[in-house]
CSV table of C-alpha atoms and ligand atoms in Angstrom, one decimal:
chain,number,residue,atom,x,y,z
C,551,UNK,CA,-3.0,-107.4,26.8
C,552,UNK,CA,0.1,-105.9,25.2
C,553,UNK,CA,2.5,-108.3,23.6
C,554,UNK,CA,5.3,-105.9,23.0
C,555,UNK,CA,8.7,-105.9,24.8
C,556,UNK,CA,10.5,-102.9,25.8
C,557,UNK,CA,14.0,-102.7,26.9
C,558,UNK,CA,15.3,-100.3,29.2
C,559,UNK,CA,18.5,-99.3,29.9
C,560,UNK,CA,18.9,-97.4,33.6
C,561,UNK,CA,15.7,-99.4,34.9
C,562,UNK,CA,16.9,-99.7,38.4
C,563,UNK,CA,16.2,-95.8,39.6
C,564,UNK,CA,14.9,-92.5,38.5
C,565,UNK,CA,13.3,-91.9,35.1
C,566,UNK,CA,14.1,-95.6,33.9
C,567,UNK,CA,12.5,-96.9,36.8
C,568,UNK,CA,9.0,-94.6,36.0
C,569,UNK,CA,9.4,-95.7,32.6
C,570,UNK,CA,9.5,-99.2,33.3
C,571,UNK,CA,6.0,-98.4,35.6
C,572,UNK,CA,4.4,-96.7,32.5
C,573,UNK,CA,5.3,-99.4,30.3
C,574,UNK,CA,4.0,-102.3,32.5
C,575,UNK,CA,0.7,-100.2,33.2
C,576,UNK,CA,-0.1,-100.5,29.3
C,577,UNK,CA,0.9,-104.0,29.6
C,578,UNK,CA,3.8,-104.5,27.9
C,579,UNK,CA,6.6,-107.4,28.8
C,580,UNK,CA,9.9,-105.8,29.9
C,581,UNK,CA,13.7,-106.3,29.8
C,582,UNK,CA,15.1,-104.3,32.7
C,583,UNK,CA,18.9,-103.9,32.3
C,584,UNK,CA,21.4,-101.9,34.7
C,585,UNK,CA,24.2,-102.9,37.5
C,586,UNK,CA,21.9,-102.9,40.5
C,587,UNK,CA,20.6,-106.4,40.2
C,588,UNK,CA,18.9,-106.3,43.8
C,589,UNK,CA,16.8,-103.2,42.4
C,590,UNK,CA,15.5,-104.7,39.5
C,591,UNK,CA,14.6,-108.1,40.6
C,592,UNK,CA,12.7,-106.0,43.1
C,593,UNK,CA,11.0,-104.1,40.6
C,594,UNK,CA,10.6,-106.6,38.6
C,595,UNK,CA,8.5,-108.5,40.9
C,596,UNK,CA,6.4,-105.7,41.7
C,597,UNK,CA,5.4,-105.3,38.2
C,598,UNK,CA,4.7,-109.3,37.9
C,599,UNK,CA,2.4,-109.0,40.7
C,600,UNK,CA,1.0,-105.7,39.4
C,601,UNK,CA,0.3,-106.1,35.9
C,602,UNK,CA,0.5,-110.1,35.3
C,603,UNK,CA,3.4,-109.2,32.5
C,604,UNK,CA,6.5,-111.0,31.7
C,605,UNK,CA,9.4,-109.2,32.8
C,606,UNK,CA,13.2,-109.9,32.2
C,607,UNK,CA,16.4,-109.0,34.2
C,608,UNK,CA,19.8,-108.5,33.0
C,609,UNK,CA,22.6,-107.2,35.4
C,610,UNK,CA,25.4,-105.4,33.2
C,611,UNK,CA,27.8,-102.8,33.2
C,612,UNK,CA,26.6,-100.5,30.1
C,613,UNK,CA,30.1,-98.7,30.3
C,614,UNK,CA,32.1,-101.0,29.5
C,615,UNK,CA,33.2,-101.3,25.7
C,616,UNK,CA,31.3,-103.9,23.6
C,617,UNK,CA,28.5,-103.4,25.7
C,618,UNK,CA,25.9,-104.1,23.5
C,619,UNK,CA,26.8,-106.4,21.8
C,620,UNK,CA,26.9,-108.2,24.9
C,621,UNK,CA,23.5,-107.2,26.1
C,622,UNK,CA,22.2,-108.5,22.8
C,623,UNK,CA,24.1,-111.8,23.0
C,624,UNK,CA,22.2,-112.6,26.0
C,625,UNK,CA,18.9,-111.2,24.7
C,626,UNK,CA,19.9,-113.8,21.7
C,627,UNK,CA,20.3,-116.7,24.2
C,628,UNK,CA,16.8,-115.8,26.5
C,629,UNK,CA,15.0,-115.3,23.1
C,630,UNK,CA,14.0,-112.3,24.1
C,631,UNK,CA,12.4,-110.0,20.3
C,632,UNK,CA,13.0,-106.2,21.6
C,633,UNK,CA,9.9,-103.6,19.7
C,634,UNK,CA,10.8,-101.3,22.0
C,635,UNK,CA,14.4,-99.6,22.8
C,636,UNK,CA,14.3,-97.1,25.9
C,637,UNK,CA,18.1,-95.8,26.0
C,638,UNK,CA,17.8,-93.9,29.1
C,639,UNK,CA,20.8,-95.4,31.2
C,640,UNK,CA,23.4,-92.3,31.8
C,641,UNK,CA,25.2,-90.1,34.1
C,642,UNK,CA,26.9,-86.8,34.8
C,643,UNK,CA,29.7,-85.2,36.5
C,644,UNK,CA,30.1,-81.3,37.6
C,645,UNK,CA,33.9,-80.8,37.4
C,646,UNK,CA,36.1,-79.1,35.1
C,647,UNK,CA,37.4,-81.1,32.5
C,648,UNK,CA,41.2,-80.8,33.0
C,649,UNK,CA,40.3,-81.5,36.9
C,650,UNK,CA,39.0,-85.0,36.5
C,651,UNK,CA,40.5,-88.6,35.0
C,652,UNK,CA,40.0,-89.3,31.5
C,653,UNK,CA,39.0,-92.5,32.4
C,654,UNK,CA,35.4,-91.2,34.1
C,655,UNK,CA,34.8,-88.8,30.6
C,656,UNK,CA,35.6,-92.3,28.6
C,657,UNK,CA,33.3,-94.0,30.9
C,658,UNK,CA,30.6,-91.4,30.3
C,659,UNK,CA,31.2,-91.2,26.4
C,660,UNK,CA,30.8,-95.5,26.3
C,661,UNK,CA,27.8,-94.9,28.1
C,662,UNK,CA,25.3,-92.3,27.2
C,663,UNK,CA,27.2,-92.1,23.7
C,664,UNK,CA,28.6,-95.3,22.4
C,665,UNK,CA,26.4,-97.7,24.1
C,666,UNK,CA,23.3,-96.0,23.3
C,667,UNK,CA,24.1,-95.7,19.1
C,668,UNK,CA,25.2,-98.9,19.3
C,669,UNK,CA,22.3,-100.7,20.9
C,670,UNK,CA,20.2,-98.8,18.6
C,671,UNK,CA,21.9,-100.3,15.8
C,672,UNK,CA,22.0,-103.6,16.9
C,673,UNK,CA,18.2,-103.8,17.9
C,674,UNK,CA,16.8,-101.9,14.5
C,675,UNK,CA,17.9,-104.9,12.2
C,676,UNK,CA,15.0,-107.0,14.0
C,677,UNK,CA,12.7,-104.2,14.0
C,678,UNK,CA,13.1,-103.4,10.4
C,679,UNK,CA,12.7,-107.4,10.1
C,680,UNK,CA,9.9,-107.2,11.9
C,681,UNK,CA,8.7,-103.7,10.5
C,682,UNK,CA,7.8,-102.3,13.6
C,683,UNK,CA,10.1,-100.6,16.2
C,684,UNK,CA,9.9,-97.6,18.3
C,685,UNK,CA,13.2,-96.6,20.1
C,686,UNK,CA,13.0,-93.4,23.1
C,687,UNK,CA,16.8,-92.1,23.8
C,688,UNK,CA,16.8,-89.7,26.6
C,689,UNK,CA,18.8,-86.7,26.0
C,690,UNK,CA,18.1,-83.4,28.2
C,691,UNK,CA,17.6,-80.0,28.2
C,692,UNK,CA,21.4,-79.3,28.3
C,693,UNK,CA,21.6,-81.0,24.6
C,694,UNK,CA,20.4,-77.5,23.5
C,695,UNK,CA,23.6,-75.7,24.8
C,696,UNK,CA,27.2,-75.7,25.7
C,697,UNK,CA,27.8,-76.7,30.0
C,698,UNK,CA,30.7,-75.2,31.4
C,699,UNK,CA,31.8,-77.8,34.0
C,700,UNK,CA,29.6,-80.6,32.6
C,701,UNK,CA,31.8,-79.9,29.1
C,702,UNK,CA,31.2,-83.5,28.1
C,703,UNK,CA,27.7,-84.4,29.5
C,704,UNK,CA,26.3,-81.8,27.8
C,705,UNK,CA,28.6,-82.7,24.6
C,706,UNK,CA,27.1,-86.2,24.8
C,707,UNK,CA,23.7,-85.4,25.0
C,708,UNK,CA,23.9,-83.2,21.9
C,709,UNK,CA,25.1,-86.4,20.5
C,710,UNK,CA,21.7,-87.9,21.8
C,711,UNK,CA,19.6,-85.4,20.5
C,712,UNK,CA,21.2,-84.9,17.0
C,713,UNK,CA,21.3,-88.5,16.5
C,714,UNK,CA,17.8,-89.1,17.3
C,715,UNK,CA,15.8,-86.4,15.2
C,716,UNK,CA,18.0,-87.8,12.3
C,717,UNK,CA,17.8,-91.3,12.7
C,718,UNK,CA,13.7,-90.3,13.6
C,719,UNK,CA,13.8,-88.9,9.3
C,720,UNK,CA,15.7,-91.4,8.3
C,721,UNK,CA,13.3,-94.1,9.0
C,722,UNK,CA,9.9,-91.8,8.7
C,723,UNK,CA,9.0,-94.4,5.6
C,724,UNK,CA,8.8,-97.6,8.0
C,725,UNK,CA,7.4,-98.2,10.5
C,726,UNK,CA,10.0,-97.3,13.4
C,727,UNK,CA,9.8,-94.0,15.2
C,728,UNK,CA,12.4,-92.5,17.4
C,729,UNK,CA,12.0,-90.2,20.2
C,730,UNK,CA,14.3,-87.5,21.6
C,731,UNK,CA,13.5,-86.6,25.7
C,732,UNK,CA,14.9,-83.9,26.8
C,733,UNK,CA,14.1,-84.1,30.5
C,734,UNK,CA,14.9,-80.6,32.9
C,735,UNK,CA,16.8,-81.3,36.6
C,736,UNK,CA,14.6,-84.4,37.8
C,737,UNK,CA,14.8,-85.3,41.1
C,738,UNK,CA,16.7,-88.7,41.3
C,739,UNK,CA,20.1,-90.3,41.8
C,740,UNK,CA,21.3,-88.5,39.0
C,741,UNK,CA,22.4,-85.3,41.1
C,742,UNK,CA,23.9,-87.2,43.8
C,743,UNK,CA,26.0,-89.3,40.9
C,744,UNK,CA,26.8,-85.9,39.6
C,745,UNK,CA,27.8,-83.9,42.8
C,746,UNK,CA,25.1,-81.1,41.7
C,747,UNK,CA,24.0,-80.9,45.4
C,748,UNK,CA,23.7,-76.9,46.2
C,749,UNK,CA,23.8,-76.1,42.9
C,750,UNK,CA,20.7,-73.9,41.4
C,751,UNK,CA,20.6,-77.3,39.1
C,752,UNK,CA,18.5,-79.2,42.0
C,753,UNK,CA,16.3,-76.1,42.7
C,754,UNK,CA,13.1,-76.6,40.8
C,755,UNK,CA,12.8,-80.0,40.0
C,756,UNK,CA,10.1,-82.5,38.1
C,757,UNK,CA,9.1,-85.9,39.5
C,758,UNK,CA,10.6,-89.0,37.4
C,759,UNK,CA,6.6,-89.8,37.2
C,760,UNK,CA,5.9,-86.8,35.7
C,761,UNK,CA,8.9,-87.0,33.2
C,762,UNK,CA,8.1,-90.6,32.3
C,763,UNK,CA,4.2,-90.0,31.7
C,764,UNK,CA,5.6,-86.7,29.3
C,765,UNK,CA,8.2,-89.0,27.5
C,766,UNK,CA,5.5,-92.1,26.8
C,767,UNK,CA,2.6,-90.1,25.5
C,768,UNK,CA,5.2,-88.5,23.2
C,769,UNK,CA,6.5,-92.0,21.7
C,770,UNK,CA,3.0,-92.9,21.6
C,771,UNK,CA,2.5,-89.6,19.4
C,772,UNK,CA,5.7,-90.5,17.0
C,773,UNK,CA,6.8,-87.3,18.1
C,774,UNK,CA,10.8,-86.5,17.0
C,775,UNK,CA,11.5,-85.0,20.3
C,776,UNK,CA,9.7,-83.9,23.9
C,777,UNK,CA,11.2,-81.5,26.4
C,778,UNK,CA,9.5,-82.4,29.5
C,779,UNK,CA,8.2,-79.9,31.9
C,780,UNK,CA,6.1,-76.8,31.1
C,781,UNK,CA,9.1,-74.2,32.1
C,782,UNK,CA,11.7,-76.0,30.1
C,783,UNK,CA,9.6,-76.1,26.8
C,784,UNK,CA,10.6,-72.2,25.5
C,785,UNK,CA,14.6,-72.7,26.4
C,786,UNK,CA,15.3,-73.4,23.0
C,787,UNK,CA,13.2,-70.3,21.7
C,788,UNK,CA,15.4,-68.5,24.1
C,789,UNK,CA,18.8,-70.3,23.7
C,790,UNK,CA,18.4,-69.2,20.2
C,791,UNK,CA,18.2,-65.4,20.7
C,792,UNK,CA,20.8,-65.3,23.5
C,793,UNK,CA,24.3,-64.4,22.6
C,794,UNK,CA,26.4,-67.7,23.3
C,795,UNK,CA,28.7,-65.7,25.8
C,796,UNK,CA,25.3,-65.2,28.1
C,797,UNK,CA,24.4,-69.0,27.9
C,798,UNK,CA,27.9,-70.0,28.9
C,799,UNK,CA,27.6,-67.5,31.7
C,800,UNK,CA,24.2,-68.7,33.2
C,801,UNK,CA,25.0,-72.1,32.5
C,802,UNK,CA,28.4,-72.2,34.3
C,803,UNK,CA,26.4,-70.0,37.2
C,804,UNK,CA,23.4,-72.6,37.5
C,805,UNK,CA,26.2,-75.8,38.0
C,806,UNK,CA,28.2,-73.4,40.7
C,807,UNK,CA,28.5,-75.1,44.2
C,808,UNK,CA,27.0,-72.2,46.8
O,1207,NAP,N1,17.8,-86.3,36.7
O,1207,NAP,C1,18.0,-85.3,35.9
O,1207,NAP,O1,17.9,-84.1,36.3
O,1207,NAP,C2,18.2,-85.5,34.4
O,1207,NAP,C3,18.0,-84.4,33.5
O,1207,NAP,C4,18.2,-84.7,32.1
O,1207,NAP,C5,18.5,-85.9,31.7
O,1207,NAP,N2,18.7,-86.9,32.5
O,1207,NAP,C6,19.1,-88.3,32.0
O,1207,NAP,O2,18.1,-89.2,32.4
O,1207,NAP,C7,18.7,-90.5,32.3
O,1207,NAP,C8,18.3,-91.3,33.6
O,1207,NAP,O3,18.9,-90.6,34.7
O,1207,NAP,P1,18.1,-90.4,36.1
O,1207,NAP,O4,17.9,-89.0,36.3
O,1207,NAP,O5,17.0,-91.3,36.2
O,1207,NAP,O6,19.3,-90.8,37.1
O,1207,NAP,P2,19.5,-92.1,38.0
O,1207,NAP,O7,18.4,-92.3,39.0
O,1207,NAP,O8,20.9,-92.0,38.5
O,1207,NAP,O9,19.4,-93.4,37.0
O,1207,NAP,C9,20.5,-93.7,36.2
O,1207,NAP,C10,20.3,-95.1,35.7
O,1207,NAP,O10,21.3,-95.5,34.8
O,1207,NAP,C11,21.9,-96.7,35.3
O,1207,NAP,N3,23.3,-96.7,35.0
O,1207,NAP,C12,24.3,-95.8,35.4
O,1207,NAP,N4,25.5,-96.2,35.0
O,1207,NAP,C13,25.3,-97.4,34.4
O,1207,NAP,C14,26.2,-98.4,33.8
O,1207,NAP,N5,27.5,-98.2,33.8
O,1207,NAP,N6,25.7,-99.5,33.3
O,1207,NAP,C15,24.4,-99.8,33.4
O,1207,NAP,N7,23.5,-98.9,33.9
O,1207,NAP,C16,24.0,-97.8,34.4
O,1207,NAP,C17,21.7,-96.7,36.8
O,1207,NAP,O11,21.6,-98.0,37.3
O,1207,NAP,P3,22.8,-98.8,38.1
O,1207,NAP,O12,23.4,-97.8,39.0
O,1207,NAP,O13,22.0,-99.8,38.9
O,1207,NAP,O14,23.7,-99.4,37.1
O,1207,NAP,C18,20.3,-96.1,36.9
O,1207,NAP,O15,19.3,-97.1,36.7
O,1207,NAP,C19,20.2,-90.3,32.1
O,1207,NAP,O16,20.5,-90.6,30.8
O,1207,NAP,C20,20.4,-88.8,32.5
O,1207,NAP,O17,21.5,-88.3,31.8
O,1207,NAP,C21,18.5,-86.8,33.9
């Protein structure tokens, strides 16, 4: 039996929820953490039942500004020692930046930028403590390249990406690895969330299983960063020889409603 705890953020659909079904195979205890209490009690029993693990549930809003600290107030108060940080909570919107409130690109920035860096902040002092930690932020493919009409997702998962493969050297002499995921469209909630439907986004997409399974065995691996899915690994190979005018093109083309 595992003893480690793993946190994940997002638990309660899509690629946190397959996560959270690796983990618990390989027997680790979980924290499952999103708004959607009804899901995660739900899956949270499952996994009980399944895999004879401990698993936690904490209902919060991840977007809202001292997030974190919250979240790791009340980890404080259950006594609850995190060795693993999944940061995969997030969301995007297809619209033009001018077009929507500033309010939903704050909301996005707290989440899948703020929230995540701090979180990882807060929970690396008891891994270094500790000397063990391994920390999985999932970023995406568009982290590689500028998004006309998802300006500030893709903006924010640069963020994601950046921040990991430094913070992932930074800390190469202890032992705490961090891994970058850098999933392709998926199919879960996340397209309904965004408004992709009938968009060339949602044509070819990967299973949150198959996503998950990509993103443990590369933790597992101490590897900096995975792009899951066989036809998303050369994008950056090509991103790199295409002139930015073409990527902002295709990119803008791929997000267009039909
Ligand atoms: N699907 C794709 O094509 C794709 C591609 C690349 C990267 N990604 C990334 O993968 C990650 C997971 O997304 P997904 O595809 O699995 O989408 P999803 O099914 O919509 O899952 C998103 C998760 O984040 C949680 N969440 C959203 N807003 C939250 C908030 N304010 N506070 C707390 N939790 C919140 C949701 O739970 P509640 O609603 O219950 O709070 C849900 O569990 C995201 O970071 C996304 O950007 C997705």
């Amino acid at each position: 039996m595992n003893q480690r705890r793993v946190l994940l953020t997002g638990a309660s659909s899509g690629i946190g929820k397959a996560l959270s079904e690796r983990f618990a195979r390989e027997g680790y205890h979980l924290v499952l953490v999103a708004r959607r209490e009804s899901a995660l009690n739900a899956l949270a029993e499952t996994l009980r039942v399944a895999h004879q693990i401990q698993v936690d549930v904490v209902s919060q809003d991840l977007a809202e500004p001292g997030a974190a600290q919250k979240l790791v107030k009340t980890l404080a108060q259950k006594g609850l020692e995190i060795d693993v940080l999944v940061n995969n909570a997030g969301f995007g919107l297809n619209g033009g930046f001018a077009d929507l409130p500033l309010e939903q690109w704050n909301s996005m920035v707290q989440l899948n930028v703020t929230t995540l860096m701090e979180l990882t902040h807060l929970l690396l002092k008891g891994m270094r403590q500790r000397g063990f930690g391994r920390i999985l932020n999932v970023a995406s493919v568009v982290s590689f390249m500028p998004c006309p009409n998802f300006a500030i997702y893709a903006a924010s998962k640069a963020f994601v990406l950046s921040f990991s493969q430094a913070l992932h050297h930074e800390l190469r002499q202890e032992n705490i690895r961090v891994t970058a995921l850098c999933p392709g469209a998926t199919a879960t909630e996340f397209h309904e969330v965004a408004g992709n439907h009938g968009t060339l986004i949602t044509r070819w997409m990967d299973t949150p299983e198959q996503v998950a399974d990509e993103a443990y065995r590369a933790l597992m691996r101490e590897r900096s960063m995975v792009i899951s899915g066989w036809i998303n690994k050369p994008l950056p190979f090509f991103l790199r020889l295409s002139p930015r005018s073409w990527v902002l093109r295709i990119a803008e083309g791929m997000a267009r409603h039909a």
